[in-house]
Amino acid sequence: MKVRAWVWAGWACFALQDAVADDSAVLLPEMSVSQTTSSLVAGNPSPQAEVSAQQIENINVINTEDALKYVPSLNIRKRYIGDRNSIISARTSVGAIPSATSLVYADGLLLSNLLGNSYSYPPRWSMVGAEEIEHVDVLYGPFSALLPGNSIGATVLLTTRRPQRTEVYAKAQAFQENFALYATDASYGGYQTQASAGLKTGNWRVSLLANQLDAHGHPMTFANTTTVKTGAGVVATGYQLDTDTTGAPRYVYAATSIDHTLQDTAKIRAEYAFSADTRLALTLAQFSNDAYSASSSYLRDATGNPIYTSTNVAVGVNQYIQVKASDFGVTKSDSLNRMLGLSFASKLTDTWRLEAVATDYGTPSDIAKSPNNGVSSGGGGAGTITYGDHSGWRNFDIKGIWQLAATRHVVTTGYHVDQYDYSSLKYDASSWQSAASITTLNTRAVGSTRTDALFAQDVWKLAPRWELTTGVRQERWQAFGGAYYDKSNTALNGSFASREQNYTSPKAALTWKASPDWLLRASLARAYRMPTVTELYGTQTDNAGNKTLADGMLRPEKVLAGDLTAEGVVGDGSARVSLFLENKADYIYQQKTSVAPIVTSYQNIGKTRVWGVETAYVGNDVGMPGLDVQASLTYTGSEVLEDAGHPEYAGRALAIPKWRASAFVTYRFDAVWSMSGGIRYATAQPSLDPAVVNPNTYGGTSGYTVADARVNYRFRNYLTAAIGVDNIGNEKYYAYHPYPQQTWHAELRIAY
């Protein structure tokens, strides 16, 4: 968001080169400048935004992803505090579900879970505590050869604080959401405690983080039906009547997926400086999650007792709806995640730097248990136990950066490799809470993908006012080891043949310093978003019989992206205007049937197009001392150009809001008091299904206008208290699931 610093840095570079070209220019004394910003930022020919640690202090941040609330064109699908499925939608991302079209890194280590492309595969935000963030950089589009094709949406680079001395930080937060929908009217809350410390001694820098979150979420789903049958039923009260996304009458009879989560994070990062220009860093992190998802029936029998069994409930004269015990689902899940990261950076000579980073992310334990008959099963009863152990990823990047001043070139070359391994084994169990009661294998899905890439990028100063960036990324993609078993449908069982394909992605960008205050940059790039392991092999069947069908022959998404950006000084701040265009072939789309049991299938759509304009402004001390403003407005158009499988889709808009906007204002009254407020706005997402006429309800993806506020008070230099509220107006809005309603925050922070 804070693009101003980068704009000034760019102008300074151009101005310095103009001065060098002028023999009469005065030579300044040599200066030494150090910074922790990734080289991906400095050399990336993309529109950019930034969030600083100071800005984060003025935002209601519980989970790390909250820091991105007001970044232009970004939406984080966070449904409640403690949500593990918070995925990113960027300006060209289709829908609120795809997760593999954006990237998240922390200190160069990959946090994006590219095992899949849905809400089930979000970035591992919990590996970073909000308290340890120094700044966040956001890059839009696949315009750098240094990044894989998953950058087609946005790339988020989290940089944590490097200790400069002995430092201690601690924070305690409490929160409460007031939630009312259908027959649910309750408060859901929790707390978070976070402590971090840093030590600098000699050549060592050591950072520690410990975090615990205990949160109760509101209901995520609601048991419902639109099917009314003829016949007699049991008299019951409590069901709610509304209309679904197609406008059909809908009976809602239970709140489900009511989550209680206990999350713990522990991390250590140790960095050793061999010299002023050479350092090695090791990161060890562990995240555990224990969660229980419950259901609450709205139905009451004639004696006032709740109904949790299979029942035909009367809804009219000789009419009934069929209620199943499995509708009142219960799930217990426990997972343990571990990350090992190693990074190395060295300035080998005055003109040559070497950087390398490796990540190993795994799940030593991942267990989900669920009864077949929901709440009625109580503590026992038959059910299923699913193991996702040993799924994870490993990746490695190494690059050399040559600064050739004599020829005005900066050349970066390197090698990338990644491997994603997926395993899901679901067993039937005679007692759903006991692993010892496992009987037979229900379903099994396994598989792996690997990508090897060579990349090169050259930044060439053509003239004092012109800069040309060219690059190419050559990738070899492999899919192997895929196999599936389903005891209920043996026709799907079998192994998948291995695949290997090669792809070339050229990139180019031209920058012109149009005036001392403005830059103009045109960028063009080809990129490939490879199918994920679960899109290829992750066929699944849930306890209700709903199926997700993978496709081992999916083709990669082929993207041609363009961007024209102007950025410069406006009044007391900086502004950016970006025109963007994305043509995509073989877009991987999730098609769902509308009648239970629901079948979701992955398929390639022929051709799509997305275009739009994004504007952003950042200003400090705007109009008066102490007033900081950041704002953005984005318009996006889209359409399906061609789809042989569904020709009726041609000409229809993709699931991208036409309008998105955000604004965030902070006013510092003095050194003690500050107040901030923000607004987030988006229009409803279109649907390819012409039957969807009512997006502003549960099951739809609605528009929204949400306002937030916060007040900070500093008692001492080291002690700060804050109180805030999100969704002041208690807006009810949805991304299929309901988003948070009015939520209050209280915080006490120590920084020493």
CSV table of N, CA and C in Angstrom, one decimal, residues 202-312:
chain,number,residue,atom,x,y,z
A,202,GLY,N,27.1,-10.3,18.6
A,202,GLY,CA,28.2,-10.7,17.7
A,202,GLY,C,27.6,-10.8,16.3
A,203,ASN,N,27.9,-11.9,15.7
A,203,ASN,CA,27.5,-12.2,14.3
A,203,ASN,C,26.1,-12.9,14.3
A,204,TRP,N,25.5,-13.1,15.4
A,204,TRP,CA,24.2,-13.8,15.5
A,204,TRP,C,23.0,-12.9,15.7
A,205,ARG,N,22.0,-13.2,15.0
A,205,ARG,CA,20.7,-12.7,15.2
A,205,ARG,C,19.7,-13.8,15.4
A,206,VAL,N,19.0,-13.8,16.5
A,206,VAL,CA,18.0,-14.9,16.8
A,206,VAL,C,16.7,-14.3,17.1
A,207,SER,N,15.6,-14.9,16.5
A,207,SER,CA,14.3,-14.4,16.7
A,207,SER,C,13.4,-15.6,17.2
A,208,LEU,N,12.5,-15.3,18.2
A,208,LEU,CA,11.7,-16.4,18.7
A,208,LEU,C,10.2,-15.9,18.6
A,209,LEU,N,9.3,-16.8,18.4
A,209,LEU,CA,7.9,-16.5,18.4
A,209,LEU,C,7.1,-17.6,19.1
A,210,ALA,N,6.1,-17.2,19.9
A,210,ALA,CA,5.2,-18.2,20.5
A,210,ALA,C,3.8,-17.5,20.4
A,211,ASN,N,2.8,-18.3,20.0
A,211,ASN,CA,1.5,-17.8,19.8
A,211,ASN,C,0.4,-18.8,20.1
A,212,GLN,N,-0.6,-18.4,20.8
A,212,GLN,CA,-1.8,-19.3,21.0
A,212,GLN,C,-3.1,-18.5,20.7
A,213,LEU,N,-3.9,-19.2,20.0
A,213,LEU,CA,-5.2,-18.6,19.6
A,213,LEU,C,-6.3,-19.6,20.0
A,214,ASP,N,-7.3,-19.2,20.8
A,214,ASP,CA,-8.4,-20.0,21.2
A,214,ASP,C,-9.7,-19.2,20.7
A,215,ALA,N,-10.3,-19.8,19.7
A,215,ALA,CA,-11.4,-19.0,19.0
A,215,ALA,C,-12.6,-19.9,18.8
A,216,HIS,N,-13.8,-19.3,19.0
A,216,HIS,CA,-15.1,-19.9,18.6
A,216,HIS,C,-15.6,-19.2,17.4
A,217,GLY,N,-15.9,-19.9,16.3
A,217,GLY,CA,-16.5,-19.3,15.1
A,217,GLY,C,-18.0,-19.5,15.0
A,218,HIS,N,-18.6,-18.6,14.3
A,218,HIS,CA,-20.0,-18.7,14.0
A,218,HIS,C,-20.3,-19.8,13.1
A,219,PRO,N,-21.5,-20.3,12.9
A,219,PRO,CA,-21.8,-21.3,11.9
A,219,PRO,C,-21.4,-21.0,10.5
A,220,MET,N,-20.7,-22.0,9.9
A,220,MET,CA,-20.2,-21.8,8.5
A,220,MET,C,-21.3,-22.3,7.5
A,221,THR,N,-22.0,-23.3,7.8
A,221,THR,CA,-23.0,-23.8,6.9
A,221,THR,C,-24.3,-24.0,7.6
A,222,PHE,N,-25.4,-24.3,6.8
A,222,PHE,CA,-26.7,-24.5,7.4
A,222,PHE,C,-27.4,-25.6,6.6
A,223,ALA,N,-27.9,-26.6,7.4
A,223,ALA,CA,-28.6,-27.7,6.8
A,223,ALA,C,-29.9,-27.2,6.2
A,224,ASN,N,-30.2,-27.5,4.9
A,224,ASN,CA,-31.4,-27.0,4.3
A,224,ASN,C,-31.8,-27.9,3.1
A,225,THR,N,-33.0,-27.6,2.7
A,225,THR,CA,-33.5,-28.3,1.5
A,225,THR,C,-34.5,-27.5,0.8
A,226,THR,N,-34.6,-27.7,-0.6
A,226,THR,CA,-35.6,-27.0,-1.4
A,226,THR,C,-36.7,-28.0,-1.8
A,227,THR,N,-36.4,-29.3,-1.5
A,227,THR,CA,-37.3,-30.4,-1.9
A,227,THR,C,-38.4,-30.7,-0.9
A,228,VAL,N,-39.7,-30.5,-1.3
A,228,VAL,CA,-40.8,-30.8,-0.5
A,228,VAL,C,-41.5,-32.0,-1.1
A,229,LYS,N,-41.8,-33.0,-0.3
A,229,LYS,CA,-42.4,-34.2,-0.7
A,229,LYS,C,-43.9,-34.3,-0.2
A,230,THR,N,-44.6,-35.1,-0.9
A,230,THR,CA,-46.1,-35.3,-0.5
A,230,THR,C,-46.2,-36.4,0.5
A,231,GLY,N,-46.9,-36.2,1.5
A,231,GLY,CA,-47.1,-37.2,2.5
A,231,GLY,C,-47.1,-36.6,3.9
A,232,ALA,N,-47.3,-37.5,4.9
A,232,ALA,CA,-47.4,-37.0,6.3
A,232,ALA,C,-46.0,-36.9,6.9
A,233,GLY,N,-45.9,-36.0,7.8
A,233,GLY,CA,-44.6,-35.8,8.5
A,233,GLY,C,-44.8,-35.5,10.0
A,234,VAL,N,-43.7,-35.6,10.8
A,234,VAL,CA,-43.8,-35.3,12.2
A,234,VAL,C,-43.9,-33.8,12.4
A,235,VAL,N,-44.8,-33.4,13.3
A,235,VAL,CA,-45.0,-31.9,13.6
A,235,VAL,C,-43.8,-31.4,14.3
A,236,ALA,N,-43.1,-30.4,13.8
A,236,ALA,CA,-42.0,-29.8,14.5
A,236,ALA,C,-42.0,-28.3,14.2
A,237,THR,N,-41.3,-27.6,15.1
A,237,THR,CA,-41.2,-26.2,14.9
A,237,THR,C,-39.7,-25.8,14.8
A,238,GLY,N,-39.4,-24.6,14.4
A,238,GLY,CA,-38.1,-24.1,14.4
A,238,GLY,C,-37.4,-23.9,13.1
A,239,TYR,N,-37.9,-24.6,12.0
A,239,TYR,CA,-37.3,-24.4,10.7
A,239,TYR,C,-37.5,-23.0,10.2
A,240,GLN,N,-36.6,-22.5,9.4
A,240,GLN,CA,-36.6,-21.1,8.8
A,240,GLN,C,-36.9,-21.2,7.3
A,241,LEU,N,-37.6,-20.3,6.8
A,241,LEU,CA,-37.9,-20.3,5.4
A,241,LEU,C,-37.3,-19.1,4.7
A,242,ASP,N,-36.5,-19.3,3.6
A,242,ASP,CA,-36.0,-18.2,2.8
A,242,ASP,C,-36.0,-18.6,1.4
A,243,THR,N,-35.2,-17.9,0.5
A,243,THR,CA,-35.0,-18.3,-0.9
A,243,THR,C,-33.6,-18.5,-1.1
A,244,ASP,N,-33.2,-19.6,-1.9
A,244,ASP,CA,-31.8,-19.8,-2.2
A,244,ASP,C,-31.3,-19.0,-3.3
A,245,THR,N,-30.1,-19.3,-3.8
A,245,THR,CA,-29.5,-18.4,-4.9
A,245,THR,C,-30.3,-18.4,-6.2
A,246,THR,N,-31.1,-19.5,-6.4
A,246,THR,CA,-31.9,-19.5,-7.6
A,246,THR,C,-33.3,-18.9,-7.5
A,247,GLY,N,-33.6,-18.5,-6.3
A,247,GLY,CA,-34.9,-17.9,-6.0
A,247,GLY,C,-35.9,-19.0,-5.5
A,248,ALA,N,-35.5,-20.2,-5.3
A,248,ALA,CA,-36.4,-21.3,-4.9
A,248,ALA,C,-36.6,-21.2,-3.4
A,249,PRO,N,-37.8,-21.5,-2.9
A,249,PRO,CA,-38.1,-21.6,-1.5
A,249,PRO,C,-37.2,-22.6,-0.8
A,250,ARG,N,-36.6,-22.2,0.3
A,250,ARG,CA,-35.7,-23.1,1.0
A,250,ARG,C,-36.0,-23.2,2.5
A,251,TYR,N,-36.0,-24.4,3.0
A,251,TYR,CA,-36.2,-24.7,4.4
A,251,TYR,C,-34.8,-24.9,5.1
A,252,VAL,N,-34.5,-24.1,6.1
A,252,VAL,CA,-33.2,-24.1,6.8
A,252,VAL,C,-33.5,-24.7,8.2
A,253,TYR,N,-32.9,-25.8,8.6
A,253,TYR,CA,-33.3,-26.4,9.8
A,253,TYR,C,-32.1,-26.7,10.8
A,254,ALA,N,-30.9,-26.2,10.5
A,254,ALA,CA,-29.8,-26.4,11.4
A,254,ALA,C,-28.7,-25.5,11.1
A,255,ALA,N,-27.9,-25.1,12.1
A,255,ALA,CA,-26.6,-24.4,12.0
A,255,ALA,C,-25.6,-25.5,12.1
A,256,THR,N,-24.6,-25.5,11.2
A,256,THR,CA,-23.6,-26.6,11.2
A,256,THR,C,-22.2,-25.9,11.0
A,257,SER,N,-21.2,-26.8,11.1
A,257,SER,CA,-19.8,-26.3,11.0
A,257,SER,C,-19.5,-25.2,12.0
A,258,ILE,N,-19.9,-25.3,13.2
A,258,ILE,CA,-19.7,-24.3,14.3
A,258,ILE,C,-18.3,-24.7,14.9
A,259,ASP,N,-17.3,-23.9,14.6
A,259,ASP,CA,-15.9,-24.4,14.8
A,259,ASP,C,-15.4,-23.8,16.1
A,260,HIS,N,-14.7,-24.6,16.9
A,260,HIS,CA,-13.9,-24.2,18.0
A,260,HIS,C,-12.5,-24.7,17.8
A,261,THR,N,-11.5,-23.7,17.7
A,261,THR,CA,-10.2,-24.1,17.3
A,261,THR,C,-9.2,-23.6,18.4
A,262,LEU,N,-8.2,-24.4,18.7
A,262,LEU,CA,-7.1,-24.1,19.5
A,262,LEU,C,-5.8,-24.3,18.7
A,263,GLN,N,-5.1,-23.1,18.5
A,263,GLN,CA,-4.0,-23.1,17.6
A,263,GLN,C,-2.7,-22.6,18.3
A,264,ASP,N,-1.6,-23.4,18.1
A,264,ASP,CA,-0.4,-23.0,18.8
A,264,ASP,C,0.7,-22.9,17.7
A,265,THR,N,1.5,-21.9,17.8
A,265,THR,CA,2.6,-21.7,16.8
A,265,THR,C,3.9,-21.4,17.7
A,266,ALA,N,5.0,-22.1,17.3
A,266,ALA,CA,6.3,-21.9,17.9
A,266,ALA,C,7.3,-21.8,16.7
A,267,LYS,N,8.2,-20.8,16.8
A,267,LYS,CA,9.2,-20.6,15.7
A,267,LYS,C,10.5,-20.0,16.3
A,268,ILE,N,11.6,-20.5,15.7
A,268,ILE,CA,12.9,-19.9,15.9
A,268,ILE,C,13.5,-19.6,14.6
A,269,ARG,N,14.1,-18.4,14.5
A,269,ARG,CA,14.9,-18.1,13.3
A,269,ARG,C,16.3,-17.6,13.7
A,270,ALA,N,17.3,-18.3,13.3
A,270,ALA,CA,18.7,-17.9,13.7
A,270,ALA,C,19.5,-17.6,12.4
A,271,GLU,N,20.1,-16.4,12.5
A,271,GLU,CA,20.9,-15.9,11.3
A,271,GLU,C,22.3,-15.6,11.8
A,272,TYR,N,23.2,-16.1,11.0
A,272,TYR,CA,24.7,-15.9,11.2
A,272,TYR,C,25.3,-15.1,10.1
A,273,ALA,N,26.0,-14.0,10.4
A,273,ALA,CA,26.6,-13.2,9.4
A,273,ALA,C,28.1,-13.6,9.4
A,274,PHE,N,28.5,-14.2,8.3
A,274,PHE,CA,29.9,-14.5,8.1
A,274,PHE,C,30.7,-13.2,7.8
A,275,SER,N,30.1,-12.3,7.2
A,275,SER,CA,30.7,-10.9,7.0
A,275,SER,C,29.5,-10.0,6.8
A,276,ALA,N,29.8,-8.7,6.6
A,276,ALA,CA,28.8,-7.7,6.4
A,276,ALA,C,27.9,-8.0,5.2
A,277,ASP,N,28.4,-8.8,4.2
A,277,ASP,CA,27.7,-9.1,3.0
A,277,ASP,C,27.3,-10.5,2.8
A,278,THR,N,27.5,-11.4,3.8
A,278,THR,CA,27.2,-12.8,3.7
A,278,THR,C,26.5,-13.3,4.9
A,279,ARG,N,25.3,-13.9,4.8
A,279,ARG,CA,24.6,-14.4,5.9
A,279,ARG,C,23.8,-15.6,5.6
A,280,LEU,N,23.7,-16.5,6.6
A,280,LEU,CA,22.9,-17.7,6.5
A,280,LEU,C,21.9,-17.7,7.6
A,281,ALA,N,20.6,-18.1,7.2
A,281,ALA,CA,19.5,-18.1,8.2
A,281,ALA,C,18.8,-19.4,8.1
A,282,LEU,N,18.5,-19.9,9.3
A,282,LEU,CA,17.8,-21.2,9.5
A,282,LEU,C,16.5,-20.9,10.2
A,283,THR,N,15.3,-21.4,9.7
A,283,THR,CA,14.0,-21.2,10.3
A,283,THR,C,13.4,-22.5,10.6
A,284,LEU,N,13.0,-22.7,11.9
A,284,LEU,CA,12.2,-23.9,12.3
A,284,LEU,C,10.9,-23.4,12.9
A,285,ALA,N,9.8,-23.9,12.4
A,285,ALA,CA,8.5,-23.5,12.8
A,285,ALA,C,7.5,-24.7,12.9
A,286,GLN,N,6.7,-24.6,13.9
A,286,GLN,CA,5.7,-25.7,14.1
A,286,GLN,C,4.3,-25.0,14.4
A,287,PHE,N,3.3,-25.5,13.7
A,287,PHE,CA,1.9,-25.0,14.0
A,287,PHE,C,1.0,-26.3,14.2
A,288,SER,N,0.3,-26.2,15.3
A,288,SER,CA,-0.7,-27.3,15.6
A,288,SER,C,-2.1,-26.7,15.7
A,289,ASN,N,-3.0,-27.5,15.3
A,289,ASN,CA,-4.4,-27.1,15.4
A,289,ASN,C,-5.3,-28.2,15.9
A,290,ASP,N,-6.0,-28.0,16.9
A,290,ASP,CA,-7.0,-28.9,17.4
A,290,ASP,C,-8.4,-28.2,17.3
A,291,ALA,N,-9.3,-28.9,16.5
A,291,ALA,CA,-10.6,-28.2,16.2
A,291,ALA,C,-11.7,-29.2,16.4
A,292,TYR,N,-12.9,-28.6,16.8
A,292,TYR,CA,-14.1,-29.4,16.9
A,292,TYR,C,-15.2,-28.6,16.2
A,293,SER,N,-15.8,-29.3,15.3
A,293,SER,CA,-16.9,-28.6,14.5
A,293,SER,C,-18.2,-29.3,14.9
A,294,ALA,N,-19.2,-28.4,15.4
A,294,ALA,CA,-20.4,-29.0,15.9
A,294,ALA,C,-21.6,-28.5,15.1
A,295,SER,N,-22.8,-29.0,15.4
A,295,SER,CA,-24.0,-28.6,14.8
A,295,SER,C,-25.1,-28.3,15.8
A,296,SER,N,-26.0,-27.4,15.4
A,296,SER,CA,-27.1,-27.1,16.3
A,296,SER,C,-28.4,-27.1,15.6
A,297,SER,N,-29.3,-28.0,15.9
A,297,SER,CA,-30.6,-28.2,15.2
A,297,SER,C,-31.6,-27.1,15.6
A,298,TYR,N,-32.3,-26.5,14.6
A,298,TYR,CA,-33.3,-25.6,14.9
A,298,TYR,C,-34.7,-26.3,15.2
A,299,LEU,N,-34.7,-27.5,14.9
A,299,LEU,CA,-36.0,-28.3,15.0
A,299,LEU,C,-36.3,-28.7,16.4
A,300,ARG,N,-37.6,-28.5,16.8
A,300,ARG,CA,-38.0,-29.0,18.1
A,300,ARG,C,-39.3,-29.8,17.9
A,301,ASP,N,-39.3,-30.9,18.7
A,301,ASP,CA,-40.5,-31.8,18.6
A,301,ASP,C,-41.6,-31.2,19.5
A,302,ALA,N,-42.7,-32.0,19.6
A,302,ALA,CA,-43.9,-31.5,20.3
A,302,ALA,C,-43.6,-31.2,21.8
A,303,THR,N,-42.5,-31.9,22.4
A,303,THR,CA,-42.2,-31.7,23.8
A,303,THR,C,-41.1,-30.6,23.9
A,304,GLY,N,-40.6,-30.0,22.8
A,304,GLY,CA,-39.6,-29.0,22.9
A,304,GLY,C,-38.2,-29.5,22.8
A,305,ASN,N,-38.0,-30.8,22.6
A,305,ASN,CA,-36.6,-31.3,22.5
A,305,ASN,C,-36.1,-31.2,21.1
A,306,PRO,N,-34.8,-30.9,21.0
A,306,PRO,CA,-34.2,-30.8,19.7
A,306,PRO,C,-34.2,-32.1,18.9
A,307,ILE,N,-34.3,-32.0,17.6
A,307,ILE,CA,-34.3,-33.2,16.7
A,307,ILE,C,-33.0,-33.3,16.0
A,308,TYR,N,-32.3,-34.5,16.2
A,308,TYR,CA,-31.1,-34.7,15.6
A,308,TYR,C,-31.1,-36.1,14.8
A,309,THR,N,-32.2,-36.7,14.7
A,309,THR,CA,-32.3,-38.0,14.0
A,309,THR,C,-32.9,-37.8,12.7
A,310,SER,N,-32.9,-38.9,11.8
A,310,SER,CA,-33.5,-38.9,10.5
A,310,SER,C,-35.1,-38.8,10.7
A,311,THR,N,-35.7,-37.8,10.2
A,311,THR,CA,-37.1,-37.6,10.4
A,311,THR,C,-37.7,-36.9,9.2
A,312,ASN,N,-39.0,-37.2,8.9
A,312,ASN,CA,-39.8,-36.5,8.0
A,312,ASN,C,-40.6,-35.4,8.7
